[in-house]
XYZ file of C-alpha atoms in Angstrom:
412
model
C 80.119 111.967 14.707
C 77.245 114.247 13.905
C 76.636 118.273 12.634
C 74.299 118.290 16.261
C 76.424 116.879 18.109
C 79.373 119.109 16.977
C 77.228 122.087 17.311
C 76.058 120.834 21.539
C 79.541 120.729 22.304
C 81.036 123.961 20.755
C 77.753 125.735 22.372
C 78.643 124.334 25.929
C 82.287 125.084 25.442
C 81.374 128.860 24.351
C 78.602 129.058 27.472
C 81.762 127.469 29.633
C 84.329 129.833 28.612
C 81.810 133.221 29.249
C 81.531 131.581 33.283
C 85.158 131.426 33.216
C 85.609 134.817 32.310
C 83.372 136.228 34.127
C 85.032 134.411 37.649
C 88.479 135.714 36.332
C 87.240 138.956 35.939
C 85.461 139.150 39.351
C 88.233 137.737 41.038
C 90.591 140.477 39.423
C 88.215 142.860 41.094
C 88.773 140.785 45.071
C 92.359 141.050 43.750
C 92.549 144.935 43.510
C 90.219 145.488 46.793
C 92.309 143.524 49.562
C 95.294 145.103 47.444
C 93.856 148.260 49.059
C 93.354 147.053 52.166
C 97.117 145.078 52.498
C 98.139 148.607 51.158
C 96.589 150.214 54.506
C 97.796 147.922 56.672
C 101.106 148.344 55.372
C 100.947 151.996 56.884
C 99.138 150.892 60.128
C 102.287 147.919 60.754
C 104.990 150.373 59.762
C 103.475 153.194 62.534
C 103.263 150.432 65.016
C 107.448 149.760 65.282
C 110.305 147.883 63.407
C 109.630 145.664 65.831
C 106.282 144.189 63.792
C 108.530 144.310 60.919
C 111.581 142.660 61.846
C 109.532 139.128 62.904
C 108.040 139.500 59.015
C 104.784 139.362 59.409
C 102.559 139.884 56.708
C 100.418 142.994 56.429
C 97.837 140.749 55.161
C 97.415 137.879 57.718
C 98.221 139.712 60.439
C 95.244 141.935 59.474
C 93.284 139.160 58.845
C 94.024 137.916 61.941
C 93.184 141.347 63.731
C 89.632 141.167 62.071
C 89.377 138.099 63.422
C 90.028 139.323 67.032
C 87.683 142.292 66.931
C 85.320 139.747 65.710
C 85.250 137.767 68.442
C 85.316 140.441 70.893
C 82.376 142.181 68.934
C 80.449 138.572 69.331
C 81.394 138.430 73.006
C 79.402 142.190 73.398
C 76.341 140.853 71.433
C 75.763 138.231 73.640
C 75.991 140.030 76.698
C 74.108 143.209 74.965
C 71.211 140.675 74.102
C 69.403 140.089 77.040
C 69.646 144.011 78.073
C 66.735 145.952 75.779
C 68.172 149.275 73.810
C 71.985 150.081 74.183
C 72.399 153.264 72.844
C 75.958 153.496 70.590
C 77.351 155.499 72.758
C 76.544 153.669 75.732
C 78.183 150.323 73.580
C 81.460 152.114 72.817
C 81.391 152.715 76.958
C 81.328 149.090 78.069
C 83.718 148.302 75.142
C 86.128 150.251 75.835
C 86.054 149.324 79.986
C 86.354 146.450 78.758
C 89.237 146.478 76.560
C 90.717 148.738 79.115
C 90.342 145.347 82.235
C 92.345 143.312 79.096
C 95.147 145.514 79.285
C 95.390 146.233 82.667
C 94.105 142.629 84.646
C 94.744 139.075 83.946
C 91.716 138.979 82.038
C 90.884 139.195 78.501
C 89.300 141.374 76.699
C 86.648 138.104 75.910
C 86.187 137.245 79.166
C 85.119 141.004 81.244
C 82.249 141.103 77.478
C 81.347 138.418 78.425
C 80.964 139.624 82.087
C 78.206 142.067 81.134
C 75.661 139.592 80.172
C 76.710 137.736 84.182
C 76.072 141.309 85.803
C 73.174 142.237 83.627
C 71.335 138.816 84.977
C 71.964 139.985 88.332
C 69.669 143.372 87.311
C 72.636 146.155 87.008
C 72.130 149.136 83.912
C 74.170 149.418 81.760
C 75.496 152.290 83.896
C 76.330 150.356 86.932
C 77.932 147.340 85.020
C 80.820 149.978 83.459
C 81.596 151.342 87.535
C 81.474 147.319 88.533
C 83.331 145.958 85.995
C 86.960 146.786 87.869
C 86.253 145.921 91.078
C 84.567 142.354 90.220
C 87.680 142.635 87.828
C 90.408 143.139 91.250
C 87.771 140.443 93.240
C 88.396 137.664 91.272
C 92.341 137.955 90.687
C 92.639 138.382 94.525
C 90.687 135.274 95.060
C 92.382 133.827 92.111
C 89.041 132.742 90.349
C 87.827 133.159 86.735
C 85.776 136.694 85.918
C 82.077 135.017 85.461
C 82.441 133.089 89.058
C 83.522 136.021 90.813
C 80.701 138.220 88.841
C 78.018 135.795 90.089
C 79.425 135.088 93.795
C 80.165 139.525 94.241
C 77.081 140.475 92.973
C 74.520 137.721 94.865
C 76.460 138.103 97.948
C 75.501 141.589 97.285
C 71.827 140.951 96.177
C 71.377 138.912 99.616
C 72.712 141.093 101.831
C 70.257 143.891 100.814
C 72.683 146.125 99.512
C 72.098 146.839 96.011
C 70.775 150.177 95.120
C 69.633 151.905 91.854
C 72.626 154.739 92.803
C 75.095 153.886 90.002
C 78.078 155.489 92.813
C 76.269 153.779 96.097
C 76.215 150.960 94.329
C 79.826 151.014 93.782
C 80.372 151.639 97.143
C 78.969 148.371 98.641
C 80.142 146.216 95.928
C 83.743 147.318 96.720
C 83.138 147.511 100.644
C 81.689 143.519 100.246
C 84.638 142.308 98.100
C 87.588 144.005 100.968
C 85.604 142.135 103.421
C 85.610 138.674 101.413
C 89.857 139.193 100.880
C 90.245 140.640 103.627
C 88.807 137.498 106.184
C 91.249 135.321 103.666
C 93.822 136.765 104.842
C 92.726 136.647 108.523
C 91.090 133.569 108.930
C 91.610 130.182 107.251
C 89.376 130.724 104.497
C 89.096 131.338 101.118
C 87.354 134.147 98.969
C 85.430 132.123 97.315
C 84.183 130.131 100.163
C 83.608 132.668 102.011
C 80.901 134.026 99.460
C 79.620 130.722 98.548
C 78.612 131.235 102.577
C 76.459 134.213 101.529
C 75.463 132.823 98.733
C 74.467 129.903 100.386
C 72.058 130.773 103.682
C 74.234 133.473 105.876
C 73.636 136.670 103.339
C 69.738 136.639 103.943
C 70.158 135.937 107.461
C 72.571 138.866 108.153
C 70.168 140.797 105.859
C 67.553 139.994 108.367
C 68.797 140.657 111.476
C 70.696 143.674 110.185
C 73.534 142.033 110.906
C 76.650 143.987 108.699
C 78.335 142.168 106.732
C 81.906 142.597 108.919
C 79.798 140.695 111.786
C 79.009 138.276 109.565
C 82.476 138.156 108.011
C 83.372 137.536 111.541
C 81.384 134.294 112.760
C 82.138 132.871 109.244
C 85.968 133.322 109.940
C 85.523 131.647 113.125
C 83.721 128.747 111.738
C 86.653 128.932 108.689
C 89.004 128.313 111.799
C 87.747 125.100 113.086
C 86.760 123.934 109.884
C 83.133 124.981 108.508
C 83.308 126.514 105.053
C 81.354 127.208 102.174
C 78.071 126.735 101.897
C 78.071 124.299 105.123
C 79.418 127.247 107.000
C 76.116 129.802 105.389
C 73.824 127.232 106.266
C 74.952 127.124 110.035
C 74.932 130.675 110.086
C 71.377 131.197 108.934
C 70.688 128.022 111.434
C 72.276 129.738 114.534
C 70.633 133.107 114.202
C 66.860 131.849 113.570
C 67.466 129.154 116.339
C 68.616 132.716 119.088
C 66.195 134.776 117.221
C 63.001 132.612 117.528
C 64.135 130.486 121.047
C 65.067 134.016 123.007
C 61.305 134.926 122.299
C 60.073 131.421 122.649
C 61.697 129.899 125.936
C 62.468 133.938 126.889
C 62.172 132.089 131.146
C 65.229 129.379 130.234
C 66.997 132.255 128.430
C 67.040 134.683 131.242
C 67.824 131.849 133.630
C 70.615 131.042 132.337
C 71.371 134.871 131.294
C 71.575 134.896 128.150
C 70.429 138.046 126.547
C 69.443 137.801 122.582
C 67.512 141.056 122.416
C 69.026 144.510 123.781
C 66.622 146.859 125.073
C 65.252 148.203 121.282
C 64.788 144.638 120.631
C 67.226 144.578 118.308
C 69.925 141.463 118.009
C 72.765 142.121 120.461
C 76.448 141.838 119.080
C 77.158 137.788 118.577
C 80.438 138.946 120.118
C 78.637 139.760 122.971
C 75.699 136.629 122.554
C 78.609 134.582 122.510
C 80.434 136.023 126.003
C 76.812 135.411 127.743
C 76.461 131.363 126.752
C 79.853 130.913 127.306
C 79.519 132.236 131.097
C 76.951 130.011 131.111
C 77.866 126.647 129.321
C 81.336 126.848 129.807
C 81.644 125.476 132.808
C 79.500 122.811 132.555
C 79.819 119.187 132.024
C 78.610 117.721 128.540
C 75.312 116.541 129.663
C 74.742 119.666 131.313
C 75.363 121.567 128.606
C 72.903 119.322 126.299
C 69.779 119.822 128.727
C 70.558 123.340 128.817
C 70.336 124.275 125.120
C 67.455 121.994 125.219
C 65.536 124.213 127.897
C 66.308 126.824 125.037
C 64.508 125.110 122.579
C 67.431 124.942 120.365
C 67.640 122.145 117.392
C 70.737 120.475 116.461
C 71.630 122.510 113.625
C 71.952 125.381 116.232
C 73.309 123.562 119.125
C 76.355 122.922 116.161
C 76.479 126.078 115.195
C 76.769 127.857 118.864
C 79.165 125.045 119.911
C 81.605 126.612 117.343
C 81.348 129.873 118.751
C 81.587 128.859 122.382
C 85.236 130.373 123.584
C 85.760 132.727 120.346
C 84.289 135.609 121.678
C 87.698 137.459 121.534
C 88.187 136.514 118.030
C 85.103 137.157 116.725
C 85.599 140.726 118.187
C 89.009 140.845 116.505
C 87.958 139.642 113.415
C 85.063 142.584 113.046
C 87.298 145.311 113.388
C 90.227 144.296 111.550
C 87.200 143.862 108.960
C 85.773 146.771 109.373
C 89.371 148.899 108.191
C 89.871 146.312 105.190
C 89.257 149.514 102.530
C 91.101 148.595 99.958
C 92.831 145.232 100.265
C 91.116 143.949 97.379
C 93.228 145.949 94.547
C 95.647 145.454 96.724
C 96.189 142.094 96.537
C 95.119 142.163 93.287
C 98.393 144.390 92.493
C 100.380 141.578 93.889
C 99.239 138.733 92.045
C 100.141 140.879 88.913
C 103.844 141.296 90.579
C 105.370 137.845 89.062
C 106.960 137.685 86.202
C 104.037 135.639 84.980
C 101.875 138.720 86.089
C 103.894 140.833 84.670
C 103.759 139.008 81.131
C 100.415 138.617 81.368
C 99.824 142.463 81.806
C 102.017 142.951 78.180
C 99.733 140.704 76.458
C 96.988 142.202 77.487
C 98.446 145.161 75.527
C 98.973 143.493 73.378
C 96.051 142.137 72.749
C 94.277 145.352 72.817
C 96.949 146.547 69.839
C 94.978 143.207 67.583
C 91.774 144.032 67.944
C 92.742 148.351 67.323
C 94.154 146.864 64.280
C 90.834 145.177 63.455
C 88.607 147.447 64.370
C 90.057 149.873 62.113
C 90.119 147.140 59.004
C 86.991 145.980 60.393
C 84.470 147.313 57.330
C 86.958 146.900 54.950
C 86.677 143.391 54.953
C 83.481 143.465 55.470
C 82.861 145.414 52.226
C 84.956 142.627 50.908
C 82.814 139.949 52.045
C 79.870 141.529 50.894
C 81.522 141.855 47.289
C 82.229 138.032 47.661
C 79.066 136.943 47.781
C 77.342 139.432 45.570
C 79.772 139.097 42.319
C 82.086 135.993 42.979
C 80.220 133.297 44.109
C 77.211 133.616 41.687
C 80.041 132.993 39.634
C 81.053 130.307 41.269
C 77.199 129.523 41.284
C 76.933 129.517 36.998
C 80.223 127.771 36.436
C 79.437 124.968 38.647
C 75.876 124.751 36.436
C 78.072 124.778 33.320
C 79.751 121.986 33.575
C 77.214 119.365 33.822
C 76.421 120.307 30.235
C 79.992 119.885 29.233
C 79.908 116.615 30.961
C 77.259 115.454 29.284
C 78.593 116.925 25.756
C 82.412 115.155 26.119
C 80.225 111.577 27.014
C 77.751 112.239 23.876
C 80.640 113.354 22.066
C 82.624 109.884 23.350
C 79.467 107.691 23.004
C 79.849 108.773 18.742
C 82.729 108.437 18.101
C 82.881 104.475 19.655
C 79.289 104.210 17.100
C 81.760 105.125 15.099
C 84.667 103.084 15.424
């Protein structure tokens, strides 16, 4: 084997030793940094109580898990804040704390609460309004038994459709809570779910009620009567709108027919009368007619098929309309009450414990995140380049070994 080949192999081997010596040195620094983190974490675990220590959870492993949980929460917050322009550090901390409080006191996680900010922002709420509304939305979701993002969409969309949104945070929250209580209250009175009622309002009922200055309580009473007869959700919303538009327009276009039948849609001031009063007139006028006579009368009134079908669901149910409206007007606080009862089961209590433990993990992760970030930066700045250099040095070594083998082969 030639002297030149021996020198080449010796030089390559020396470079490899130097490279991996550098890797070893950087690895030692990394190990030392991780040791400091483990020591700090050990103090946190000790303060948390003997239970965690008895469980034998390794401090470093728990720390890594906690940082990962905090990173997931931080990511959810970043995604929700990305569409909101400039949010101050102080407001962001307020929003984080509110989301974590939801995680501790409801069946929803802090991450789900952080994600809900996205939908609240999409509905046009300011950061301050989002924080104020989050608890109401969580209670609404719990009482209605559907997920937080769905609850956020339905409740805020219904509020907008009804024209009850407000730039004033206090008024906005008051209106949002009122709508939530009416929807949950209707669920306790009639054969409809909270979600179905909200769907009706976002499918036409809300806009129609706003256009004709009808309260959310009276509107919900009408939808409750519909639901008791099997008409729910978006179908109910469509019929509700057809009813109001048909009566309001045709009472003017065919005023003579309405007057002949003794049905008054408007009061002396030109405002639509309470639906219970209108239905009382309709029941009195059409209730004793044969089917053929009733169809002929509604045709003279100018009502189309949808309007007639919707009105038919209310005929004879004026007492239910009055009763439902009155009861819904006294439903303040029902959302919190129902949501509280939902969490009284064993599973509900376990969810609350789980949420509080999760928040402890988040707090640990928040405290350790800066240290882990420094370790990651150290790894990227020091260790990775050394590994990359080592990988590059392996090529020449392999080539040298190949040349060495070839040389021996020639000698043999």
